[in-house]
Amino acid sequence: MSKYQHIKQKAYEANMQLPKLGLVLFTFGNVSAADRELGVFAIKPSGVPYDELTPEKMVIVDFDGNTIEGDLRPSSDTKTHAVLYKHWDGINGIVHTHSTYATAWAQAQRCIPVFGTTHADHLTVDVPCAPPMSDELIAGDYEYQTGHQIINHFKENDLDHQEVEMILVGNHAPFTWGKTAEKAVYNSAVLEAVAHMAHLTEQIDNYAPRLKDSLIKKHYERKHGPDSYYGQ
Ligand SMILES: [Zn+2]
């Protein structure tokens, strides 16, 4: 048995959640699961339909994007995953989808305003949207540069990747991450729900105000603060 079996299994299970949660059509989307000690991650193979996936088909890649084990070609977005693992500590799972509502905000190149407590339960700021890639970056090593586009946007906006576990890439679609692949998938589903609600909010009232600070703080801290009391 492969010494990478544990992350192949995790990546497989997390990938299979995407169609179940309605976050992907056909083969759009991919999840990876990393093992920091081994310095590798397991990722979905490119272009393989979800109903044909097995744990054995997952491809093992290092944080420089080199394939270490696997017969199939890894997801075309593999270099973006590699860059994020290499530069950001504490994340062990990454998800990329073209889920409808989150992608619509990315296409409109807009951050998702924090309109309500569903959003504030997960993050206290607007969901960030990185600018679209420049022609120079698109012509270069596109997927690798997409990773740097995300990291640079976090740096420039003083965002912490352990607090804000999601981003929209302008003109493209969302990426989410987390301490585990499971958490990264959860974040993708939350992002899609928040994107849908924010869209409907603006449909009802184009001038809907952002959530007030007291409620943002209250909701975030009851789940994440030192005195959190949400859940068991
Ligand atoms: Zn994409």
Short mmCIF file of C-alpha atoms and ligand atoms in Angstrom, two decimals:
data_model
loop_
_atom_site.label_atom_id
_atom_site.label_comp_id
_atom_site.label_asym_id
_atom_site.label_seq_id
_atom_site.Cartn_x
_atom_site.Cartn_y
_atom_site.Cartn_z
CA MET A 1 0.00 0.00 0.00
CA SER A 2 1.19 3.52 -0.80
CA LYS A 3 2.58 5.50 2.13
CA TYR A 4 0.32 8.28 0.88
CA GLN A 5 -2.87 6.21 1.22
CA HIS A 6 -4.23 8.34 4.10
CA ILE A 7 -4.22 11.58 2.09
CA LYS A 8 -5.46 9.83 -1.06
CA GLN A 9 -8.43 8.64 0.95
CA LYS A 10 -9.02 12.13 2.44
CA ALA A 11 -8.75 13.83 -0.94
CA TYR A 12 -11.09 11.25 -2.50
CA GLU A 13 -13.75 11.69 0.18
CA ALA A 14 -13.51 15.48 0.06
CA ASN A 15 -13.76 15.53 -3.76
CA MET A 16 -16.85 13.32 -3.64
CA GLN A 17 -18.55 15.89 -1.38
CA LEU A 18 -18.48 18.55 -4.13
CA PRO A 19 -21.17 17.03 -6.42
CA LYS A 20 -23.20 15.97 -3.35
CA LEU A 21 -23.24 19.56 -2.10
CA GLY A 22 -24.16 20.88 -5.55
CA LEU A 23 -20.88 22.77 -5.87
CA VAL A 24 -19.73 21.28 -9.19
CA LEU A 25 -20.98 20.32 -12.64
CA PHE A 26 -19.23 17.61 -14.68
CA THR A 27 -15.52 17.66 -13.78
CA PHE A 28 -15.29 21.33 -12.68
CA GLY A 29 -13.66 21.66 -9.31
CA ASN A 30 -10.97 19.94 -7.30
CA VAL A 31 -9.94 19.30 -3.72
CA SER A 32 -6.51 18.46 -2.34
CA ALA A 33 -5.41 17.11 1.06
CA ALA A 34 -1.86 17.68 2.34
CA ASP A 35 0.51 15.89 4.69
CA ARG A 36 2.93 18.55 5.98
CA GLU A 37 5.45 16.04 7.36
CA LEU A 38 5.74 14.22 4.06
CA GLY A 39 5.67 17.57 2.19
CA VAL A 40 3.07 16.42 -0.35
CA PHE A 41 -0.60 16.63 -1.16
CA ALA A 42 -3.10 14.35 -2.87
CA ILE A 43 -5.25 15.93 -5.58
CA LYS A 44 -7.95 14.92 -8.03
CA PRO A 45 -6.71 13.76 -11.44
CA SER A 46 -7.51 16.06 -14.36
CA GLY A 47 -10.76 15.58 -16.28
CA VAL A 48 -11.92 12.38 -14.52
CA PRO A 49 -15.68 12.37 -13.81
CA TYR A 50 -16.63 12.14 -10.14
CA ASP A 51 -18.41 8.79 -10.54
CA GLU A 52 -15.19 7.26 -11.87
CA LEU A 53 -12.96 8.54 -9.06
CA THR A 54 -11.33 6.17 -6.57
CA PRO A 55 -8.77 6.89 -3.82
CA GLU A 56 -6.12 5.12 -5.97
CA LYS A 57 -6.64 7.61 -8.81
CA MET A 58 -5.59 10.57 -6.63
CA VAL A 59 -2.23 12.04 -7.68
CA ILE A 60 0.52 12.81 -5.15
CA VAL A 61 2.32 16.10 -5.76
CA ASP A 62 4.98 18.02 -3.79
CA PHE A 63 4.77 21.71 -2.81
CA ASP A 64 6.74 22.67 -5.94
CA GLY A 65 4.12 21.04 -8.14
CA ASN A 66 6.12 17.91 -9.09
CA THR A 67 4.17 14.67 -9.41
CA ILE A 68 5.54 12.15 -6.91
CA GLU A 69 3.12 9.25 -7.39
CA GLY A 70 0.20 8.45 -9.69
CA ASP A 71 -0.51 7.30 -13.23
CA LEU A 72 -2.88 10.12 -14.17
CA ARG A 73 -2.22 13.79 -14.80
CA PRO A 74 -3.11 15.92 -11.74
CA SER A 75 -5.82 18.59 -11.89
CA SER A 76 -4.93 21.51 -14.15
CA ASP A 77 -5.13 23.77 -11.05
CA THR A 78 -2.44 21.79 -9.20
CA LYS A 79 0.18 24.56 -9.25
CA THR A 80 -2.21 26.98 -7.55
CA HIS A 81 -2.69 24.45 -4.73
CA ALA A 82 1.10 23.90 -4.49
CA VAL A 83 1.85 27.63 -4.19
CA LEU A 84 -0.70 28.09 -1.39
CA TYR A 85 0.64 25.11 0.60
CA LYS A 86 4.21 26.27 0.11
CA HIS A 87 3.63 29.84 1.28
CA TRP A 88 0.91 29.43 3.89
CA ASP A 89 1.32 27.47 7.13
CA GLY A 90 -1.48 25.64 8.83
CA ILE A 91 -3.60 24.74 5.82
CA ASN A 92 -4.02 21.08 4.91
CA GLY A 93 -6.89 21.24 2.46
CA ILE A 94 -7.74 23.41 -0.58
CA VAL A 95 -10.87 23.51 -2.74
CA HIS A 96 -11.49 25.15 -6.09
CA THR A 97 -14.98 25.17 -7.62
CA HIS A 98 -16.99 27.18 -10.12
CA SER A 99 -20.05 27.13 -7.85
CA THR A 100 -22.68 29.37 -9.42
CA TYR A 101 -23.21 32.28 -7.01
CA ALA A 102 -19.66 32.63 -5.74
CA THR A 103 -18.46 32.54 -9.35
CA ALA A 104 -20.99 35.19 -10.35
CA TRP A 105 -19.50 37.58 -7.75
CA ALA A 106 -16.00 36.73 -9.01
CA GLN A 107 -17.10 37.45 -12.58
CA ALA A 108 -18.52 40.79 -11.46
CA GLN A 109 -15.15 41.38 -9.70
CA ARG A 110 -16.88 42.23 -6.46
CA CYS A 111 -16.12 41.39 -2.84
CA ILE A 112 -19.16 39.86 -1.11
CA PRO A 113 -20.37 42.40 1.48
CA VAL A 114 -21.03 41.14 4.99
CA PHE A 115 -24.81 41.59 4.95
CA GLY A 116 -25.87 39.15 7.64
CA THR A 117 -25.05 36.89 10.54
CA THR A 118 -24.57 33.77 8.38
CA HIS A 119 -21.58 35.55 6.87
CA ALA A 120 -20.43 36.96 10.23
CA ASP A 121 -20.47 33.50 11.83
CA HIS A 122 -17.58 32.63 9.51
CA LEU A 123 -15.71 35.86 8.84
CA THR A 124 -15.86 39.44 10.01
CA VAL A 125 -14.93 41.04 6.70
CA ASP A 126 -16.27 41.02 3.15
CA VAL A 127 -15.25 37.92 1.18
CA PRO A 128 -12.19 39.28 -0.66
CA CYS A 129 -12.01 39.39 -4.45
CA ALA A 130 -8.54 39.51 -6.02
CA PRO A 131 -8.21 41.50 -9.26
CA PRO A 132 -8.30 39.53 -12.52
CA MET A 133 -4.93 38.26 -13.72
CA SER A 134 -2.91 40.61 -15.92
CA ASP A 135 -2.18 39.62 -19.55
CA GLU A 136 1.45 39.09 -18.61
CA LEU A 137 0.57 36.63 -15.85
CA ILE A 138 -1.99 34.84 -18.04
CA ALA A 139 0.63 34.38 -20.76
CA GLY A 140 3.16 33.06 -18.21
CA ASP A 141 2.78 30.16 -15.79
CA TYR A 142 -0.94 30.84 -15.33
CA GLU A 143 -1.90 28.42 -12.54
CA TYR A 144 1.28 29.14 -10.58
CA GLN A 145 0.63 32.89 -10.91
CA THR A 146 -2.96 32.42 -9.78
CA GLY A 147 -1.55 31.16 -6.46
CA HIS A 148 0.62 34.26 -6.16
CA GLN A 149 -2.30 36.51 -7.12
CA ILE A 150 -4.18 35.13 -4.10
CA ILE A 151 -1.21 35.45 -1.72
CA ASN A 152 -0.41 38.98 -2.89
CA HIS A 153 -4.01 40.08 -2.45
CA PHE A 154 -3.96 38.82 1.15
CA LYS A 155 -0.65 40.64 1.81
CA GLU A 156 -1.76 43.90 0.25
CA ASN A 157 -5.01 43.91 2.18
CA ASP A 158 -3.50 42.77 5.45
CA LEU A 159 -5.69 39.66 5.57
CA ASP A 160 -4.82 36.58 7.64
CA HIS A 161 -5.26 33.28 5.76
CA GLN A 162 -6.08 31.45 8.99
CA GLU A 163 -8.94 33.84 9.71
CA VAL A 164 -10.24 34.37 6.17
CA GLU A 165 -10.31 30.95 4.52
CA MET A 166 -11.76 31.97 1.15
CA ILE A 167 -11.22 34.25 -1.81
CA LEU A 168 -12.73 35.02 -5.20
CA VAL A 169 -10.31 35.44 -8.09
CA GLY A 170 -11.70 38.17 -10.37
CA ASN A 171 -13.13 36.91 -13.69
CA HIS A 172 -12.56 33.34 -12.49
CA ALA A 173 -14.02 31.66 -9.41
CA PRO A 174 -13.55 30.90 -5.70
CA PHE A 175 -10.79 29.12 -3.80
CA THR A 176 -11.21 28.03 -0.17
CA TRP A 177 -8.92 26.28 2.30
CA GLY A 178 -8.76 25.08 5.87
CA LYS A 179 -6.93 23.05 8.51
CA THR A 180 -8.37 19.90 6.88
CA ALA A 181 -9.74 19.06 3.43
CA GLU A 182 -13.11 18.57 5.09
CA LYS A 183 -13.03 22.11 6.50
CA ALA A 184 -12.03 23.49 3.11
CA VAL A 185 -15.08 21.79 1.55
CA TYR A 186 -17.28 23.14 4.35
CA ASN A 187 -15.93 26.63 3.59
CA SER A 188 -16.81 26.24 -0.09
CA ALA A 189 -20.38 25.34 0.78
CA VAL A 190 -20.64 28.25 3.24
CA LEU A 191 -19.22 30.64 0.65
CA GLU A 192 -21.77 29.52 -1.95
CA ALA A 193 -24.63 30.00 0.53
CA VAL A 194 -23.37 33.44 1.58
CA ALA A 195 -22.88 34.46 -2.08
CA HIS A 196 -26.44 33.38 -2.89
CA MET A 197 -27.93 35.25 0.08
CA ALA A 198 -25.93 38.41 -0.66
CA HIS A 199 -27.15 38.35 -4.26
CA LEU A 200 -30.78 38.06 -3.15
CA THR A 201 -30.26 40.83 -0.57
CA GLU A 202 -29.12 43.23 -3.30
CA GLN A 203 -32.03 42.15 -5.51
CA ILE A 204 -34.47 43.09 -2.77
CA ASP A 205 -32.66 46.28 -1.76
CA ASN A 206 -29.87 47.59 -3.94
CA TYR A 207 -28.79 49.84 -1.05
CA ALA A 208 -28.95 47.23 1.72
CA PRO A 209 -26.48 48.26 4.43
CA ARG A 210 -23.71 46.05 5.74
CA LEU A 211 -24.26 44.30 9.04
CA LYS A 212 -23.49 46.59 11.96
CA ASP A 213 -20.23 46.07 13.83
CA SER A 214 -21.83 44.97 17.08
CA LEU A 215 -23.57 42.04 15.35
CA ILE A 216 -20.50 41.11 13.32
CA LYS A 217 -18.47 40.94 16.52
CA LYS A 218 -21.15 39.10 18.47
CA HIS A 219 -21.65 36.39 15.87
CA TYR A 220 -18.01 35.82 15.10
CA GLU A 221 -16.93 35.69 18.72
CA ARG A 222 -19.63 33.37 19.94
CA LYS A 223 -18.24 30.84 17.46
CA HIS A 224 -14.53 31.67 17.42
CA GLY A 225 -13.67 33.94 20.35
CA PRO A 226 -12.01 32.93 23.65
CA ASP A 227 -15.45 32.77 25.29
CA SER A 228 -17.20 31.02 22.41
CA TYR A 229 -20.37 29.20 23.37
CA TYR A 230 -21.64 27.91 20.01
CA GLY A 231 -21.98 24.12 19.68
CA GLN A 232 -21.24 21.40 22.25
ZN ZN B 1 -11.25 27.33 -12.27
#
